[in-house]
Tab-separated table of C-alpha atoms and ligand atoms in Angstrom:
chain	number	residue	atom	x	y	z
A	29	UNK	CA	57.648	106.676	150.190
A	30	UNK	CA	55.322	103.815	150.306
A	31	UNK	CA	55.624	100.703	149.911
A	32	UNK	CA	53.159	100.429	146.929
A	33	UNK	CA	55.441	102.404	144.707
A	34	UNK	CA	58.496	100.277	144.322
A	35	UNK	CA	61.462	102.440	142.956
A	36	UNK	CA	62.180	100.654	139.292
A	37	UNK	CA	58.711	99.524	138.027
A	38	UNK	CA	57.695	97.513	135.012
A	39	UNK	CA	57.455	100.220	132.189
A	40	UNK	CA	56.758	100.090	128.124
A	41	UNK	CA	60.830	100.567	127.869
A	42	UNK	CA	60.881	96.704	128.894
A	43	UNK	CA	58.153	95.876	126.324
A	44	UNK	CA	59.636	92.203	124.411
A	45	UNK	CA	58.258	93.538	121.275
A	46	UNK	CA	60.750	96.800	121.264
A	47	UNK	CA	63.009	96.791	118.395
A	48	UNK	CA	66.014	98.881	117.840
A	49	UNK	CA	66.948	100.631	114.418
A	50	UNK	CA	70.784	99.151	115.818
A	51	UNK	CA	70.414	95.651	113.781
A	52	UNK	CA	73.085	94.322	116.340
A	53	UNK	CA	70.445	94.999	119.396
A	54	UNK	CA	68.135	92.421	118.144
A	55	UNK	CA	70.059	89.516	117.636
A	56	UNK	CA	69.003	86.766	119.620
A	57	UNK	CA	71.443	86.473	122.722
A	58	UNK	CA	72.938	89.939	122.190
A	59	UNK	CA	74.192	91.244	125.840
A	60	UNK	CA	72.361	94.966	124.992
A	61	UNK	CA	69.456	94.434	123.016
A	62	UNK	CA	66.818	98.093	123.924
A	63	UNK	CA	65.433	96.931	126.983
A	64	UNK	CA	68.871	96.845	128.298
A	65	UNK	CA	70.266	100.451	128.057
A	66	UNK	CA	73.337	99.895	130.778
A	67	UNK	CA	75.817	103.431	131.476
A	68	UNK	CA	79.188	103.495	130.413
A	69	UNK	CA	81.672	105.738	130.114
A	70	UNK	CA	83.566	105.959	127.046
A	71	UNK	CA	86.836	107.743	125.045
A	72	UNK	CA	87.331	107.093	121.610
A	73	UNK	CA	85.021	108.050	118.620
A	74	UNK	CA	84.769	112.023	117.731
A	75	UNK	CA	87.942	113.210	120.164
A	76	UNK	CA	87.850	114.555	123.415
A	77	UNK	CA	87.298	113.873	127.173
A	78	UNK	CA	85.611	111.257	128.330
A	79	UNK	CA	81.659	110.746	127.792
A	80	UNK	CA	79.040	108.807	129.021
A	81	UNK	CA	77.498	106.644	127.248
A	82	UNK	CA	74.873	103.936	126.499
A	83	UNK	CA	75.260	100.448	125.196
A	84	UNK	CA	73.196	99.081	122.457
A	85	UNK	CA	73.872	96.407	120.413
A	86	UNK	CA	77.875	96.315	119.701
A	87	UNK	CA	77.575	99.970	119.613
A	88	UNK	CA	77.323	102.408	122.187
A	89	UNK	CA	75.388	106.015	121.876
A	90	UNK	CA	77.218	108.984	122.932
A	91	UNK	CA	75.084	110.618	125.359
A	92	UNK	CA	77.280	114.353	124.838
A	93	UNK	CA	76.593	113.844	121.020
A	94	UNK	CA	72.868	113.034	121.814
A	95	UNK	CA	72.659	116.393	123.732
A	96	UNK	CA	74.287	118.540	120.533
A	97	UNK	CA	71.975	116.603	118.292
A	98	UNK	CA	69.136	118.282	120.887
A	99	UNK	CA	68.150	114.821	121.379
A	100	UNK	CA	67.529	115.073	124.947
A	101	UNK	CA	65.487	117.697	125.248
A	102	UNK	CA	62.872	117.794	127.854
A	103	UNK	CA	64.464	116.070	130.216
A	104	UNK	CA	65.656	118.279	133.254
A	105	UNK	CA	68.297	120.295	133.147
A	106	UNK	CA	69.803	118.629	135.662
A	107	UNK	CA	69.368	115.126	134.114
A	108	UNK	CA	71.091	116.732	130.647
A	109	UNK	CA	74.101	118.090	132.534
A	110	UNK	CA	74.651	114.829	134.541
A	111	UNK	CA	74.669	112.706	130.693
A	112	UNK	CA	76.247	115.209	129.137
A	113	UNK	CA	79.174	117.491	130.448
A	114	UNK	CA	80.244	114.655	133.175
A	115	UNK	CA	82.947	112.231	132.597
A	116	UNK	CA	81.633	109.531	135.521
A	117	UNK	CA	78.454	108.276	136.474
A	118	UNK	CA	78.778	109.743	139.516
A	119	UNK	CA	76.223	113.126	139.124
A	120	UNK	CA	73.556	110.961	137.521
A	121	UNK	CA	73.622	108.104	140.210
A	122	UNK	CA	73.185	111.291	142.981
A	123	UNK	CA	70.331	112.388	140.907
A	124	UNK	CA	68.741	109.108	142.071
A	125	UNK	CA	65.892	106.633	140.440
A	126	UNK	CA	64.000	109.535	138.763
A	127	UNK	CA	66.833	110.772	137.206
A	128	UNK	CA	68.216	107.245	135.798
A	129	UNK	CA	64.265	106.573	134.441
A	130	UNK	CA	63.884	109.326	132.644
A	131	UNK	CA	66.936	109.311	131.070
A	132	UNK	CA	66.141	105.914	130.182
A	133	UNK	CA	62.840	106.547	128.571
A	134	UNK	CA	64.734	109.136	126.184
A	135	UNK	CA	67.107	106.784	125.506
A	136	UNK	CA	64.476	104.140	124.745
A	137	UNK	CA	62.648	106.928	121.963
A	138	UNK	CA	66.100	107.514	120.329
A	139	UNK	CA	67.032	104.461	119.611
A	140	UNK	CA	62.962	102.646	118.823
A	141	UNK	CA	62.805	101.268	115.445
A	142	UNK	CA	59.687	103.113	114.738
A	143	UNK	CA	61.875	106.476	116.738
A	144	UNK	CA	61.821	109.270	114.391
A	145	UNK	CA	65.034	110.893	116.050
A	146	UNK	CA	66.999	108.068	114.836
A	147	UNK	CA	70.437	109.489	114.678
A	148	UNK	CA	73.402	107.115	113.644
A	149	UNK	CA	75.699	109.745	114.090
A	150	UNK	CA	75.962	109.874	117.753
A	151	UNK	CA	76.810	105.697	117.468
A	152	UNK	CA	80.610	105.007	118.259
A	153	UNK	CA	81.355	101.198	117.582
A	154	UNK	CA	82.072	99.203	120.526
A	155	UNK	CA	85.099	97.620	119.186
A	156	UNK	CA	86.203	101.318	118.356
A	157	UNK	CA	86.203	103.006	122.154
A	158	UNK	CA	87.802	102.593	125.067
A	159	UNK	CA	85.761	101.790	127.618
A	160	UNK	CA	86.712	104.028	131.020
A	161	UNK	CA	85.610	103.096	134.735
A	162	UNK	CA	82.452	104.248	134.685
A	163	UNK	CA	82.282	105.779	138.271
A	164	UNK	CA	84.449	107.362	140.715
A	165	UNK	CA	84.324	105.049	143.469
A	166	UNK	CA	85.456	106.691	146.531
A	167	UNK	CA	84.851	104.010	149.006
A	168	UNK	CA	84.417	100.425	147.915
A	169	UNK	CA	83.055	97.508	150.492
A	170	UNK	CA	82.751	93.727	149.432
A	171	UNK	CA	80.325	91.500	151.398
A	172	UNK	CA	80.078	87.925	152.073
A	173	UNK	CA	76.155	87.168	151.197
A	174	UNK	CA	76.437	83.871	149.443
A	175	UNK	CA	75.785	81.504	152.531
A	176	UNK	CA	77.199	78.588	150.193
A	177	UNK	CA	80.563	80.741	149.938
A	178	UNK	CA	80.685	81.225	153.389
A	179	UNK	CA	80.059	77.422	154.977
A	180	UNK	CA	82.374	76.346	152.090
A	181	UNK	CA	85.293	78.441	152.836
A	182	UNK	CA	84.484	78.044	156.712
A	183	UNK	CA	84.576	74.667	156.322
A	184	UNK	CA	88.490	74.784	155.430
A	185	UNK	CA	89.114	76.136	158.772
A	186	UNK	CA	86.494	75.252	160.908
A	187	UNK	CA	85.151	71.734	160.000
A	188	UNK	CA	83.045	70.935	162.804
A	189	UNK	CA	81.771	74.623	162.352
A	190	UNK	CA	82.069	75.913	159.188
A	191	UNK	CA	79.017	79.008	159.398
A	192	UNK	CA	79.989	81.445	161.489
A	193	UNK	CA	77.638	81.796	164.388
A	194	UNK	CA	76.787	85.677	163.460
A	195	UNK	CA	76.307	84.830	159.461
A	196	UNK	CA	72.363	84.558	159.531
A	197	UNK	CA	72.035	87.997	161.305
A	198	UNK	CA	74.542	90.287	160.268
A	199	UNK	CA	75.290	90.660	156.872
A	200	UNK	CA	79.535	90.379	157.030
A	201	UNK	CA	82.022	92.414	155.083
A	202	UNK	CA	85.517	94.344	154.849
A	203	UNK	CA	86.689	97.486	153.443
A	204	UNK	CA	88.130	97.240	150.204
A	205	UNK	CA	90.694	99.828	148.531
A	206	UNK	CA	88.829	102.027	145.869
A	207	UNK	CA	92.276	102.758	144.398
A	208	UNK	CA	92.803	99.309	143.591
A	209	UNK	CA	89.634	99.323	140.759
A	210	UNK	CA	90.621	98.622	137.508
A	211	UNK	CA	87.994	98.108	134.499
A	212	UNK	CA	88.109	95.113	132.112
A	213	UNK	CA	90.597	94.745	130.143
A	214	UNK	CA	93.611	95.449	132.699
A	215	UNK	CA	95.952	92.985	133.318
A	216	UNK	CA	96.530	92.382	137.051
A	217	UNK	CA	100.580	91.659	138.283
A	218	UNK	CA	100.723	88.894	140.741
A	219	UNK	CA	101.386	90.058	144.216
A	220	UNK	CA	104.486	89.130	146.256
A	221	UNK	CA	103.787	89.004	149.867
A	222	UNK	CA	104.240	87.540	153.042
A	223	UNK	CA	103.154	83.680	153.464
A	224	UNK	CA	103.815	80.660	154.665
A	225	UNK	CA	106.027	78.352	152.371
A	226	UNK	CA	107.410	75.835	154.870
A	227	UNK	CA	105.213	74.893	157.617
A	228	UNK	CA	106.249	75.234	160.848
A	229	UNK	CA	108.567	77.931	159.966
A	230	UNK	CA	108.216	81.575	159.596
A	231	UNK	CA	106.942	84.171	156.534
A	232	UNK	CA	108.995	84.684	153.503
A	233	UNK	CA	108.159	87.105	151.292
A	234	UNK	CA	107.264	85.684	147.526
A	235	UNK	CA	105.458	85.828	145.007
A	236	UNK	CA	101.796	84.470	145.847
A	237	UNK	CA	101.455	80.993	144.522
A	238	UNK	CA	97.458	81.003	145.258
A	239	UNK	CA	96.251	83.637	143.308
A	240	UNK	CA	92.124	83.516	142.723
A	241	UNK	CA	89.265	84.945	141.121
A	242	UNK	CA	86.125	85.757	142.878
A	243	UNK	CA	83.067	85.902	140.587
A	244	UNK	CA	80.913	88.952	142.217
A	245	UNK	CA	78.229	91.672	141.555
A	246	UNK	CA	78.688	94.881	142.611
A	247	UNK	CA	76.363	97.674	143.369
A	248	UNK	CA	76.664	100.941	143.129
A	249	UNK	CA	75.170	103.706	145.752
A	250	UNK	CA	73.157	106.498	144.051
A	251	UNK	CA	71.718	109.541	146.283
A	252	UNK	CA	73.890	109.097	149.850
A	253	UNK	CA	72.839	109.411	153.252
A	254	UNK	CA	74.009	111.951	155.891
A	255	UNK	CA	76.441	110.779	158.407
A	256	UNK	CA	74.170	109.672	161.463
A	257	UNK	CA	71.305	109.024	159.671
A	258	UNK	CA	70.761	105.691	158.892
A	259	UNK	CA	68.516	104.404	155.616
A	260	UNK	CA	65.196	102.645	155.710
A	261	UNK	CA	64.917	98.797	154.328
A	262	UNK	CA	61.864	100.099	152.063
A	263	UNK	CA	63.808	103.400	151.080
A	264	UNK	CA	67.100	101.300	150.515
A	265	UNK	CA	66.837	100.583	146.292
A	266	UNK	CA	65.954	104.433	145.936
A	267	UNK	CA	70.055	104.301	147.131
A	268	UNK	CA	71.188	102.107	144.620
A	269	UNK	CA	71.747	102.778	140.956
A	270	UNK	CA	73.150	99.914	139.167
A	271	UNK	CA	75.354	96.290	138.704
A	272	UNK	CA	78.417	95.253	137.325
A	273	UNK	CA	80.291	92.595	136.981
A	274	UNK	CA	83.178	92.409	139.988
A	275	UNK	CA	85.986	90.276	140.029
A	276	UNK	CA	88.261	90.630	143.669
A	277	UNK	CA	91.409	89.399	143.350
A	278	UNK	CA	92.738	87.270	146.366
A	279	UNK	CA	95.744	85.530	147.055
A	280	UNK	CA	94.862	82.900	149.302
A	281	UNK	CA	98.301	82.084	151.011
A	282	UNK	CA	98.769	85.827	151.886
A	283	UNK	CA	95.135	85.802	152.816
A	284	UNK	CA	95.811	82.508	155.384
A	285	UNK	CA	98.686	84.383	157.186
A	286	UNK	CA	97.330	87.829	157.470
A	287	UNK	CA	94.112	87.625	157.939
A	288	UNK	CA	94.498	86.607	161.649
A	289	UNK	CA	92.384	88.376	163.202
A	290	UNK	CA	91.412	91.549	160.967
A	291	UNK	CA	89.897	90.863	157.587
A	292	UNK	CA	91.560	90.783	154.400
A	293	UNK	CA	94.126	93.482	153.428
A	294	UNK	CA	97.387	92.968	150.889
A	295	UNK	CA	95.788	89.415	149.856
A	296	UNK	CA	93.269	91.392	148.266
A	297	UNK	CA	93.995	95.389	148.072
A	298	UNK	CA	96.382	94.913	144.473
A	299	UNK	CA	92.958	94.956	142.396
A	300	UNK	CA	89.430	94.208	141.670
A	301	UNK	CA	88.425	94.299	138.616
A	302	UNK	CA	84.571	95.512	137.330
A	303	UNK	CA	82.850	95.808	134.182
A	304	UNK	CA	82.823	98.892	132.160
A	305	UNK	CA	78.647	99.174	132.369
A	306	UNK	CA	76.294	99.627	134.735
A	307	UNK	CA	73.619	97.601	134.210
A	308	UNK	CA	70.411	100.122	136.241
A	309	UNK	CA	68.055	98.615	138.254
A	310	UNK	CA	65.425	99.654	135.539
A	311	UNK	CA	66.875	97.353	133.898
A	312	UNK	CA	66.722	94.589	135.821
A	313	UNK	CA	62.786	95.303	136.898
A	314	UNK	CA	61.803	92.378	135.107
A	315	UNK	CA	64.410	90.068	137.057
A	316	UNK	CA	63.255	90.286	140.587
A	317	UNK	CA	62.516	87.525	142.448
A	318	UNK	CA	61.941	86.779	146.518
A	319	UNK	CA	64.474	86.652	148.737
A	320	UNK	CA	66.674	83.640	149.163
A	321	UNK	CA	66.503	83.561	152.637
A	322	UNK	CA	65.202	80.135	154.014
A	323	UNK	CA	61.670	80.600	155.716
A	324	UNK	CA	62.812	78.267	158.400
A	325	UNK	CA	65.962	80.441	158.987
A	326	UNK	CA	65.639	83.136	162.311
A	327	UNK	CA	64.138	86.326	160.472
A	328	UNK	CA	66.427	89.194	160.028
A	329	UNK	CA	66.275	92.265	162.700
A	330	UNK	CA	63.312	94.309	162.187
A	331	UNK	CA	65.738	96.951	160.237
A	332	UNK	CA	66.796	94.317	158.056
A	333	UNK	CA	63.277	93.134	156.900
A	334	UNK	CA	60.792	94.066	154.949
A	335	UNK	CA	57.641	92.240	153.049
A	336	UNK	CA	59.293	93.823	149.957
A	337	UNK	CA	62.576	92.903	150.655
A	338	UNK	CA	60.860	89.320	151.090
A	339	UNK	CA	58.919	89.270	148.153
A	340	UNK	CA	61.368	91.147	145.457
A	341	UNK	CA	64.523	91.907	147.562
A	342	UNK	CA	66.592	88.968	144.946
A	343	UNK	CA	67.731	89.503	141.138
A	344	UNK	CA	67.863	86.923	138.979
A	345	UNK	CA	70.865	87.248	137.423
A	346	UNK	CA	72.935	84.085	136.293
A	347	UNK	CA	77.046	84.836	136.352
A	348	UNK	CA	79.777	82.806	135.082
A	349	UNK	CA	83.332	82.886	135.440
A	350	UNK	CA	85.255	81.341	131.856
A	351	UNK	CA	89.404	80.283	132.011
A	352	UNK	CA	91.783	80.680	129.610
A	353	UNK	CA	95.365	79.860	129.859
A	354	UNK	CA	98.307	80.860	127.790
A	355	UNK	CA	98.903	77.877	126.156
A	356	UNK	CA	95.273	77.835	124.995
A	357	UNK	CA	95.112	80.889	123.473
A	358	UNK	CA	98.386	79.433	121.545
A	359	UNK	CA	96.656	76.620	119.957
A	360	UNK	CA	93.475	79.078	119.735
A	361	UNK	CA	91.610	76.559	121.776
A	362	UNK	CA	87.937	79.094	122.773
A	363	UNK	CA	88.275	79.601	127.202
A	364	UNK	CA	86.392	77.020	129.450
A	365	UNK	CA	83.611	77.568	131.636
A	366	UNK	CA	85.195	77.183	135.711
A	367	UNK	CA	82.197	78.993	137.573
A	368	UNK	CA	78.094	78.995	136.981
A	369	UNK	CA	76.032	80.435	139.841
A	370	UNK	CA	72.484	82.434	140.524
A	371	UNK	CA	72.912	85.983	142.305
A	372	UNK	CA	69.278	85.013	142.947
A	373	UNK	CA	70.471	82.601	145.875
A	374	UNK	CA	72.481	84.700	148.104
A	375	UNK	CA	71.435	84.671	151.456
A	376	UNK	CA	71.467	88.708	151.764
A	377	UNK	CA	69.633	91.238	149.672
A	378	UNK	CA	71.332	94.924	147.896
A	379	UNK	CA	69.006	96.446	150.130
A	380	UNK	CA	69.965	94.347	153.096
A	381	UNK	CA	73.347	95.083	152.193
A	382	UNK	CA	73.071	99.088	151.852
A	383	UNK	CA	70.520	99.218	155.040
A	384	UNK	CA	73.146	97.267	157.240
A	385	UNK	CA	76.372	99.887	155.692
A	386	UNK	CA	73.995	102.531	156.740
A	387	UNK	CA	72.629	101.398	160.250
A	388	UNK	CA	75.451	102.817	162.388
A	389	UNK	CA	75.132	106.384	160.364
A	390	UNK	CA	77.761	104.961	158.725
A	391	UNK	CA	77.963	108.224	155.347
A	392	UNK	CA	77.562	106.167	151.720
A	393	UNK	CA	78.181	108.301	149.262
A	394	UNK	CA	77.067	108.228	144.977
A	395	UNK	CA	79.603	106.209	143.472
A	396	UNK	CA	80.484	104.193	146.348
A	397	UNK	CA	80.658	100.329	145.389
A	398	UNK	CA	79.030	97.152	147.477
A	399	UNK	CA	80.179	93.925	146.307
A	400	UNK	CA	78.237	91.105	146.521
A	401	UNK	CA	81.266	88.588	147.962
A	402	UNK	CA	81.901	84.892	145.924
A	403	UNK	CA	78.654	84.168	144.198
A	404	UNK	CA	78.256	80.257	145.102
A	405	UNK	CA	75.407	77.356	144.276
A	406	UNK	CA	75.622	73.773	145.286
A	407	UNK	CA	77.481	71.818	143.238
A	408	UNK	CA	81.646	71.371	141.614
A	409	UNK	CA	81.101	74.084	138.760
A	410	UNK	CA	78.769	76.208	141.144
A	411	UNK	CA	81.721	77.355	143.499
A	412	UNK	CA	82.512	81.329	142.810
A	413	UNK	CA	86.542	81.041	143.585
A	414	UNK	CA	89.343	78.381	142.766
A	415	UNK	CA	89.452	78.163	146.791
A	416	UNK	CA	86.254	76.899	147.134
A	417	UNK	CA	86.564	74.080	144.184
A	418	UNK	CA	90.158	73.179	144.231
A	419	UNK	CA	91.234	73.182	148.298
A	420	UNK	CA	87.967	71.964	148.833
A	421	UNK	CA	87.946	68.379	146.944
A	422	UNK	CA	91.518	68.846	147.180
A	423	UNK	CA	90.301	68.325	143.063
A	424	UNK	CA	92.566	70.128	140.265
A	425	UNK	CA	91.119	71.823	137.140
A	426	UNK	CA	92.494	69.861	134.451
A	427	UNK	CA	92.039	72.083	130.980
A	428	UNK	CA	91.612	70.934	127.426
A	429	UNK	CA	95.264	71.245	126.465
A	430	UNK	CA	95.941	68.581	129.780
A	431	UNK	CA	97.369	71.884	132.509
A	432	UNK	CA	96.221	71.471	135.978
A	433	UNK	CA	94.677	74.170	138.131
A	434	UNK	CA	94.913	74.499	142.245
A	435	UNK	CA	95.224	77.970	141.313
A	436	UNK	CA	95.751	80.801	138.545
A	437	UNK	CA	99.173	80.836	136.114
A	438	UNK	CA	101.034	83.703	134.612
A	439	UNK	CA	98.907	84.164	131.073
A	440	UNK	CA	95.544	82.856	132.386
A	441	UNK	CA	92.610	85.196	131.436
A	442	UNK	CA	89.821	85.301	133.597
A	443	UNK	CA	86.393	86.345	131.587
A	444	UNK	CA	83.255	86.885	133.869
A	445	UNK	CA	79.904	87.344	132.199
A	446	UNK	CA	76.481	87.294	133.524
A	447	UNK	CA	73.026	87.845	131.881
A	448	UNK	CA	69.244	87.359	132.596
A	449	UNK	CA	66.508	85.617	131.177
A	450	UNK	CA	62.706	85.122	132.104
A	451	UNK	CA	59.998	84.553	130.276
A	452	UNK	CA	58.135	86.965	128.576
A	453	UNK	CA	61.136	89.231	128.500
A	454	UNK	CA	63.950	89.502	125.985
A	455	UNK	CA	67.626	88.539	127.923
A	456	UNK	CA	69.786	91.023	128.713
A	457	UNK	CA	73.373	90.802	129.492
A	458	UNK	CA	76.026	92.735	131.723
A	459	UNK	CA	79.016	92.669	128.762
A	460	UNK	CA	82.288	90.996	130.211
A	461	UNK	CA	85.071	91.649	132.470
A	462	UNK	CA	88.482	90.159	131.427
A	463	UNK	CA	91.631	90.262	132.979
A	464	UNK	CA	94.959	88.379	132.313
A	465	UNK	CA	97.070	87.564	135.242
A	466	UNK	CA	100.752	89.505	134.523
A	467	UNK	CA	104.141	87.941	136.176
A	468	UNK	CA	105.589	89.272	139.610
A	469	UNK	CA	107.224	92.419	138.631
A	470	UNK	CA	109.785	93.766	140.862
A	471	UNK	CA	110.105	96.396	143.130
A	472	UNK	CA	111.096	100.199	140.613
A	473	UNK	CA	113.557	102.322	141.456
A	474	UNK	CA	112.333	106.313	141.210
B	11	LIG	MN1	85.265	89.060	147.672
């Protein structure tokens, strides 16, 4: 695989001038206008199992319907199986970047304005399905590859110091819990735990009174490697399938008194949350951008770098996080903006990311899910987490109706969105992921 053939080139499916025959795709703004085309999975609509699907528009085409309709034929058999008689992404992220393209090009001919296989029947309206997890995540891994999130949290516990000395050449994670994944739209319980209340006293065990967001990407790992064989920087994106939106729940006073000294555990293992589509790297083609990495900065270990990785290794993707809180939502007031920052400035690359996973021989398998870590810029509204904003400036989040934030209430929704512009392309968008914050429930007797 050279290096002249990137994995997810420009191609006529990114074309501005596309137009759907789904009005909603073309409205200015809209989150899935054609050139998007992110993978879902989706129950509602004609009955039955679960489907994959495609969003477009406020609509989303059902890929099992498209297949009865004959509309995807001549795409391998093994492409039309994967979209088709699957209920995760799973088998088509294996497939790898062939497999995603060309199902994206026949997407891309159903659903052209000037298509002559237009076929409204296989539409389900958004508002209409319930959107599923989209993949089967057996192992899930969040990284820390926003530098800004790093010396900001550091600098909580280690003024003088805040950057830990290995940051710049080892891109740093921990093991998350797959089976703590929700999709958008689940409410998350606050965790008790163990913390400090009094200092200089010992744990109780309460309810955490520092619960957080963290606005994050995710990506997830197409086509695996074997265990002991690690993955080339310039083979790493033919890995990789697609984004979503991630949001990793932490409790910050849990996370002060376990995480000493092994990484983050019941602070953060009750859930993450993701988006129900998968925005492909296709997709994103047209967002690239060069690697944030400071010239200045010691260069990476010859594994970790490449003139590609350089030159394209970013995405431009801009993410926000939006608060609302009970008591606006009673006096219909519209959520607040808390968190704007550029994926396009973290320090460490996806293919970084999945070439350091893979370097020990470390097995990644389809489906498995690498989170960015806190996406953070310079600046108040550019910090990813309440940690980073509130403990920080010791500064509260005052809200329109007058309540104070350190930290999240019972009632408060989170809503993270993120979307990408550039021009000479139309935007694109990676839909929402909401979750409301539920009270401490107690322990159920079975
Ligand atoms: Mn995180």
């Amino acid at each position: 695989m050279s290096v002249e053939s990137p994995a997810h080139p420009l191609d006529d499916t990114h074309d501005p001038a596309l137009r759907s025959w789904v009005a909603s795709a073309n409205y200015p703004g809209a989150d899935f206008p054609i050139q998007n085309l992110p993978l879902g999975v989706l129950r509602g609509g004609p009955p039955g199992a679960p489907r994959l699907g495609v969003a477009i528009g406020d609509r989303v085409l059902d890929l099992r319907r498209c297949r009865e309709m004959r509309l995807l034929d001549g795409l391998p058999p093994a492409v039309i199986a994967a979209a088709a008689e699957e209920t995760s992404l799973n088998t088509l992220l294996a497939l790898g970047p062939n497999a995603l393209r060309s199902l994206r090009r026949a997407v891309s001919t159903i659903l052209r304005a000037d298509g002559a296989r237009a076929e409204p029947a296989a539409l389900v309206p958004m508002s209409d399905a319930e959107l599923l997890l989209p993949v089967d995540v057996g192992d899930y891994t969040d990284f820390y590859a926003s530098i800004v999130h790093a010396r900001n949290v550091g600098r909580l516990f280690r003024p003088d110091d805040p950057l830990p000395r290995n940051y710049r050449h080892v891109p740093l994670a921990y093991h998350g819990r797959s089976s703590s994944l929700v999709v958008s739209g689940t409410p998350v319980t606050r965790p008790r735990g163990q913390w400090i209340l009094h200092a200089g006293q010992g744990p109780s065990f309460e309810p955490t009174r520092q619960l957080d967001y963290e606005m994050e990407l995710g990506v997830y790992v197409g086509p695996g490697n074997a265990p002991g064989l690690p993955i080339r920087i310039d083979d790493a994106e033919r890995h990789l399938g697609g984004l979503s939106l991630v949001n990793d729940w932490s409790s910050r006073d849990l996370q002060a008194w376990e995480a000493q000294p092994l990484g983050p555990f019941l602070s953060k293992s009750f859930a993450t949350s993701v988006s129900p589509w998968v925005v492909t790297l296709d997709a994103l083609a047209p967002y690239r951008c060069r690697s944030a990495r400071p010239a200045a900065d010691p260069p990476p270990l010859s594994h970790l770098a490449a003139a590609r990785n350089d030159a394209r290794g970013g995405v431009d993707v801009t993410v926000e996080a939006w608060l609302q809180s009970a008591e606006m939502r009673r006096r219909g007031l519209d959520p607040v903006r808390v968190s704007s920052a550029e994926f396009g400035g973290m320090y460490w690359t996806i293919a970084q990311m999945v070439t350091h996973h893979a370097s020990n021989g470390c097995p990644l398998r389809p489906g498995d899910l690498l989170a960015s870590g806190t996406i953070s810029g310079a600046g108040e509204e550019s910090a990813g987490c309440l940690l980073e904003r509130t403990a920080r400036d010791a500064g509260m989040l005052t809200l329109p109706t007058g309540e104070q934030r350190g930290f999240l209430a019972d009632g408060d929704e989170v809503a993270l969105r993120a979307y990408c512009r550039r021009d000479g392309f139309t935007p694109i968008g990676f839909g929402r992921c909401v979750t409301r914050v539920l009270p401490a429930a107690t322990a159920v007797q079975v």
